GROMACS .gro file of C-alpha atoms in nm:
model
  206
    1MET     CA    1  -1.959  -2.395  -0.515
    2LEU     CA    2  -1.656  -2.588  -0.398
    3ASN     CA    3  -1.833  -2.921  -0.454
    4LYS     CA    4  -1.933  -2.816  -0.805
    5ARG     CA    5  -1.578  -2.714  -0.886
    6ILE     CA    6  -1.461  -3.058  -0.779
    7TYR     CA    7  -1.737  -3.259  -0.948
    8ILE     CA    8  -1.733  -3.088  -1.288
    9PRO     CA    9  -1.363  -3.160  -1.363
   10LEU     CA   10  -1.413  -3.521  -1.243
   11VAL     CA   11  -1.707  -3.570  -1.479
   12ILE     CA   12  -1.510  -3.423  -1.768
   13LEU     CA   13  -1.212  -3.644  -1.684
   14CYS     CA   14  -1.430  -3.957  -1.676
   15PHE     CA   15  -1.589  -3.861  -2.009
   16VAL     CA   16  -1.250  -3.809  -2.170
   17SER     CA   17  -1.121  -4.139  -2.028
   18VAL     CA   18  -1.420  -4.336  -2.159
   19PHE     CA   19  -1.396  -4.165  -2.496
   20GLY     CA   20  -1.025  -4.242  -2.511
   21PHE     CA   21  -1.071  -4.609  -2.428
   22SER     CA   22  -1.342  -4.650  -2.692
   23GLN     CA   23  -1.114  -4.494  -2.952
   24THR     CA   24  -0.834  -4.729  -2.852
   25GLU     CA   25  -1.052  -5.035  -2.908
   26THR     CA   26  -1.197  -4.933  -3.245
   27ASP     CA   27  -0.906  -4.738  -3.394
   28SER     CA   28  -0.610  -4.910  -3.553
   29ILE     CA   29  -0.401  -4.593  -3.588
   30PRO     CA   30  -0.070  -4.620  -3.400
   31THR     CA   31  -0.024  -4.431  -3.075
   32VAL     CA   32   0.261  -4.226  -3.221
   33ILE     CA   33   0.023  -4.047  -3.459
   34ASP     CA   34  -0.224  -3.972  -3.175
   35SER     CA   35   0.050  -3.802  -2.974
   36VAL     CA   36   0.100  -3.533  -3.240
   37PRO     CA   37  -0.219  -3.335  -3.168
   38ASN     CA   38  -0.139  -3.337  -2.795
   39THR     CA   39   0.199  -3.178  -2.859
   40ILE     CA   40   0.046  -2.915  -3.084
   41SER     CA   41  -0.226  -2.829  -2.832
   42ASN     CA   42   0.030  -2.788  -2.555
   43GLU     CA   43   0.234  -2.552  -2.770
   44VAL     CA   44  -0.076  -2.349  -2.850
   45VAL     CA   45  -0.160  -2.311  -2.481
   46ILE     CA   46   0.192  -2.196  -2.396
   47ASP     CA   47   0.208  -1.951  -2.686
   48SER     CA   48  -0.136  -1.809  -2.611
   49ILE     CA   49  -0.034  -1.666  -2.272
   50VAL     CA   50  -0.118  -1.295  -2.273
   51ARG     CA   51   0.077  -1.069  -2.040
   52LYS     CA   52  -0.089  -0.762  -1.893
   53PRO     CA   53   0.046  -0.448  -2.064
   54LEU     CA   54   0.238  -0.196  -1.855
   55ASN     CA   55   0.041   0.119  -1.773
   56ILE     CA   56   0.304   0.389  -1.723
   57LEU     CA   57   0.041   0.647  -1.625
   58ALA     CA   58  -0.103   0.443  -1.336
   59PRO     CA   59   0.139   0.577  -1.068
   60SER     CA   60   0.075   0.936  -1.176
   61LYS     CA   61  -0.300   0.881  -1.171
   62ALA     CA   62  -0.289   0.726  -0.824
   63ALA     CA   63  -0.081   1.015  -0.689
   64PHE     CA   64  -0.312   1.271  -0.853
   65TYR     CA   65  -0.624   1.108  -0.708
   66SER     CA   66  -0.474   1.103  -0.358
   67ALA     CA   67  -0.375   1.468  -0.393
   68ILE     CA   68  -0.735   1.562  -0.479
   69LEU     CA   69  -0.892   1.345  -0.208
   70PRO     CA   70  -0.685   1.149   0.047
   71GLY     CA   71  -0.752   0.777   0.013
   72LEU     CA   72  -0.878   0.801  -0.345
   73GLY     CA   73  -0.543   0.684  -0.484
   74GLN     CA   74  -0.551   0.384  -0.250
   75ALA     CA   75  -0.899   0.302  -0.383
   76TYR     CA   76  -0.763   0.331  -0.739
   77ASN     CA   77  -0.495   0.075  -0.646
   78LYS     CA   78  -0.763  -0.147  -0.487
   79LYS     CA   79  -0.592  -0.118  -0.146
   80TYR     CA   80  -0.918  -0.039   0.031
   81TRP     CA   81  -0.789  -0.142   0.374
   82LYS     CA   82  -0.554   0.157   0.371
   83ILE     CA   83  -0.833   0.416   0.337
   84PRO     CA   84  -0.937   0.408   0.709
   85ILE     CA   85  -0.570   0.438   0.810
   86VAL     CA   86  -0.525   0.744   0.586
   87TYR     CA   87  -0.829   0.921   0.729
   88ALA     CA   88  -0.748   0.823   1.088
   89ALA     CA   89  -0.395   0.965   1.055
   90ILE     CA   90  -0.492   1.289   0.882
   91GLY     CA   91  -0.804   1.329   1.099
   92THR     CA   92  -0.599   1.295   1.417
   93GLY     CA   93  -0.357   1.563   1.299
   94ILE     CA   94  -0.644   1.800   1.218
   95TYR     CA   95  -0.811   1.732   1.555
   96VAL     CA   96  -0.491   1.805   1.750
   97TYR     CA   97  -0.440   2.127   1.553
   98LEU     CA   98  -0.795   2.251   1.616
   99ASP     CA   99  -0.776   2.162   1.987
  100ASN     CA  100  -0.448   2.350   2.034
  101ASP     CA  101  -0.581   2.645   1.835
  102LYS     CA  102  -0.895   2.665   2.051
  103THR     CA  103  -0.696   2.652   2.376
  104TYR     CA  104  -0.444   2.906   2.243
  105LYS     CA  105  -0.722   3.155   2.165
  106ARG     CA  106  -0.868   3.105   2.513
  107TYR     CA  107  -0.536   3.192   2.682
  108ARG     CA  108  -0.484   3.481   2.443
  109ASP     CA  109  -0.825   3.634   2.516
  110ILE     CA  110  -0.769   3.603   2.893
  111TYR     CA  111  -0.430   3.770   2.861
  112LYS     CA  112  -0.586   4.058   2.665
  113ARG     CA  113  -0.847   4.106   2.940
  114ARG     CA  114  -0.571   4.110   3.201
  115LEU     CA  115  -0.398   4.389   3.010
  116ALA     CA  116  -0.729   4.578   2.997
  117GLY     CA  117  -0.757   4.559   3.379
  118PHE     CA  118  -1.010   4.278   3.421
  119THR     CA  119  -0.955   4.020   3.695
  120ASP     CA  120  -1.263   3.800   3.652
  121ASP     CA  121  -1.104   3.529   3.438
  122GLU     CA  122  -1.093   3.159   3.527
  123PHE     CA  123  -0.719   3.166   3.606
  124TYR     CA  124  -0.724   3.462   3.843
  125GLY     CA  125  -0.920   3.320   4.135
  126ASP     CA  126  -1.064   3.502   4.438
  127GLY     CA  127  -0.738   3.599   4.606
  128PRO     CA  128  -0.542   3.921   4.569
  129THR     CA  129  -0.291   3.752   4.338
  130PRO     CA  130  -0.384   3.547   4.031
  131LYS     CA  131  -0.340   3.169   4.028
  132VAL     CA  132  -0.179   3.199   3.685
  133SER     CA  133   0.030   3.509   3.631
  134ASN     CA  134   0.054   3.708   3.310
  135GLU     CA  135   0.392   3.549   3.243
  136GLY     CA  136   0.229   3.208   3.284
  137LEU     CA  137  -0.035   3.302   3.028
  138ILE     CA  138   0.238   3.412   2.785
  139ARG     CA  139   0.428   3.084   2.830
  140ALA     CA  140   0.106   2.887   2.776
  141GLN     CA  141   0.038   3.079   2.454
  142ASN     CA  142   0.390   3.013   2.324
  143THR     CA  143   0.361   2.641   2.402
  144LEU     CA  144   0.020   2.610   2.240
  145ARG     CA  145   0.132   2.804   1.934
  146ARG     CA  146   0.429   2.569   1.898
  147ASN     CA  147   0.207   2.262   1.936
  148LYS     CA  148  -0.039   2.404   1.685
  149GLU     CA  149   0.231   2.463   1.424
  150LEU     CA  150   0.383   2.119   1.486
  151SER     CA  151   0.048   1.942   1.448
  152LEU     CA  152  -0.017   2.133   1.126
  153LEU     CA  153   0.324   2.031   0.992
  154ILE     CA  154   0.262   1.666   1.083
  155THR     CA  155  -0.080   1.678   0.913
  156PHE     CA  156   0.075   1.808   0.591
  157GLY     CA  157   0.340   1.536   0.619
  158LEU     CA  158   0.072   1.267   0.650
  159TYR     CA  159  -0.110   1.416   0.351
  160ALA     CA  160   0.212   1.398   0.145
  161LEU     CA  161   0.275   1.043   0.270
  162ASN     CA  162  -0.071   0.946   0.148
  163ILE     CA  163   0.024   1.067  -0.203
  164ILE     CA  164   0.363   0.891  -0.195
  165ASP     CA  165   0.205   0.566  -0.075
  166ALA     CA  166  -0.046   0.567  -0.362
  167ASN     CA  167   0.230   0.634  -0.615
  168VAL     CA  168   0.462   0.361  -0.482
  169ASP     CA  169   0.177   0.109  -0.459
  170ALA     CA  170   0.086   0.170  -0.822
  171HIS     CA  171   0.450   0.108  -0.921
  172LEU     CA  172   0.465  -0.217  -0.721
  173LEU     CA  173   0.139  -0.344  -0.870
  174GLN     CA  174   0.297  -0.329  -1.216
  175TYR     CA  175   0.614  -0.508  -1.108
  176ASN     CA  176   0.609  -0.834  -1.304
  177LEU     CA  177   0.840  -1.131  -1.244
  178ASP     CA  178   0.943  -1.291  -1.571
  179GLU     CA  179   0.984  -1.668  -1.554
  180ASN     CA  180   1.248  -1.648  -1.828
  181LEU     CA  181   1.471  -1.418  -1.624
  182ALA     CA  182   1.639  -1.524  -1.300
  183LEU     CA  183   1.896  -1.345  -1.085
  184LYS     CA  184   2.046  -1.513  -0.780
  185PRO     CA  185   2.361  -1.480  -0.567
  186HIS     CA  186   2.642  -1.729  -0.617
  187PHE     CA  187   2.839  -1.877  -0.326
  188GLN     CA  188   3.087  -2.163  -0.360
  189TYR     CA  189   3.382  -2.289  -0.154
  190ASN     CA  190   3.692  -2.382  -0.355
  191GLU     CA  191   3.871  -2.668  -0.174
  192GLN     CA  192   4.178  -2.667  -0.400
  193GLU     CA  193   4.259  -2.300  -0.343
  194ASN     CA  194   4.105  -2.288   0.005
  195SER     CA  195   3.900  -1.982  -0.090
  196THR     CA  196   3.541  -1.872  -0.130
  197ASP     CA  197   3.391  -1.761  -0.460
  198LEU     CA  198   3.118  -1.499  -0.446
  199GLY     CA  199   2.916  -1.368  -0.738
  200VAL     CA  200   2.582  -1.324  -0.906
  201THR     CA  201   2.431  -1.562  -1.162
  202LEU     CA  202   2.201  -1.428  -1.434
  203ASN     CA  203   1.995  -1.681  -1.631
  204PHE     CA  204   1.789  -1.580  -1.932
  205LYS     CA  205   1.578  -1.819  -2.141
  206PHE     CA  206   1.498  -1.731  -2.501
   0.00000   0.00000   0.00000
């Protein structure tokens, strides 16, 4: 494909050159007249530039899609590489929550059996005193409950971040730099007054 892209323009260029030379030999029209169509064609090319219209609903659509299904807004923005990151982040949060919830229920059930008078749990052991006391089971439950709530909060935060990312990306995709508008900082040292001039220069071409 690359070779074809190179050869085709070269063939066209050679054809135009040969055609131009033959016209120069047989035509007696001055060169000044021939330059008029070139100027007109250049103006037509410049004036025929079509700018992509601004879609003000795109950010809202991207956010809505990500709210329905995480990663769908990123797909709408054509940022497909972000989809695995979204699912890895949210999936990790869900996994940590489920793991803490499972362990919390295990400690809770053992504690309930202790209160009912049973001593055959995995944390009691064979001795007269348990390896993990009832107070230890309570502390473990409190810690696991805290971890469970924290992981759930982080998961919801990642879900919200997925929506915000899709919305911001859609805004940035529509950000268009106009060649006729330029804004740049201005810095100049004034030797006569021994001072520095700072400012901003705004150039606009009609």
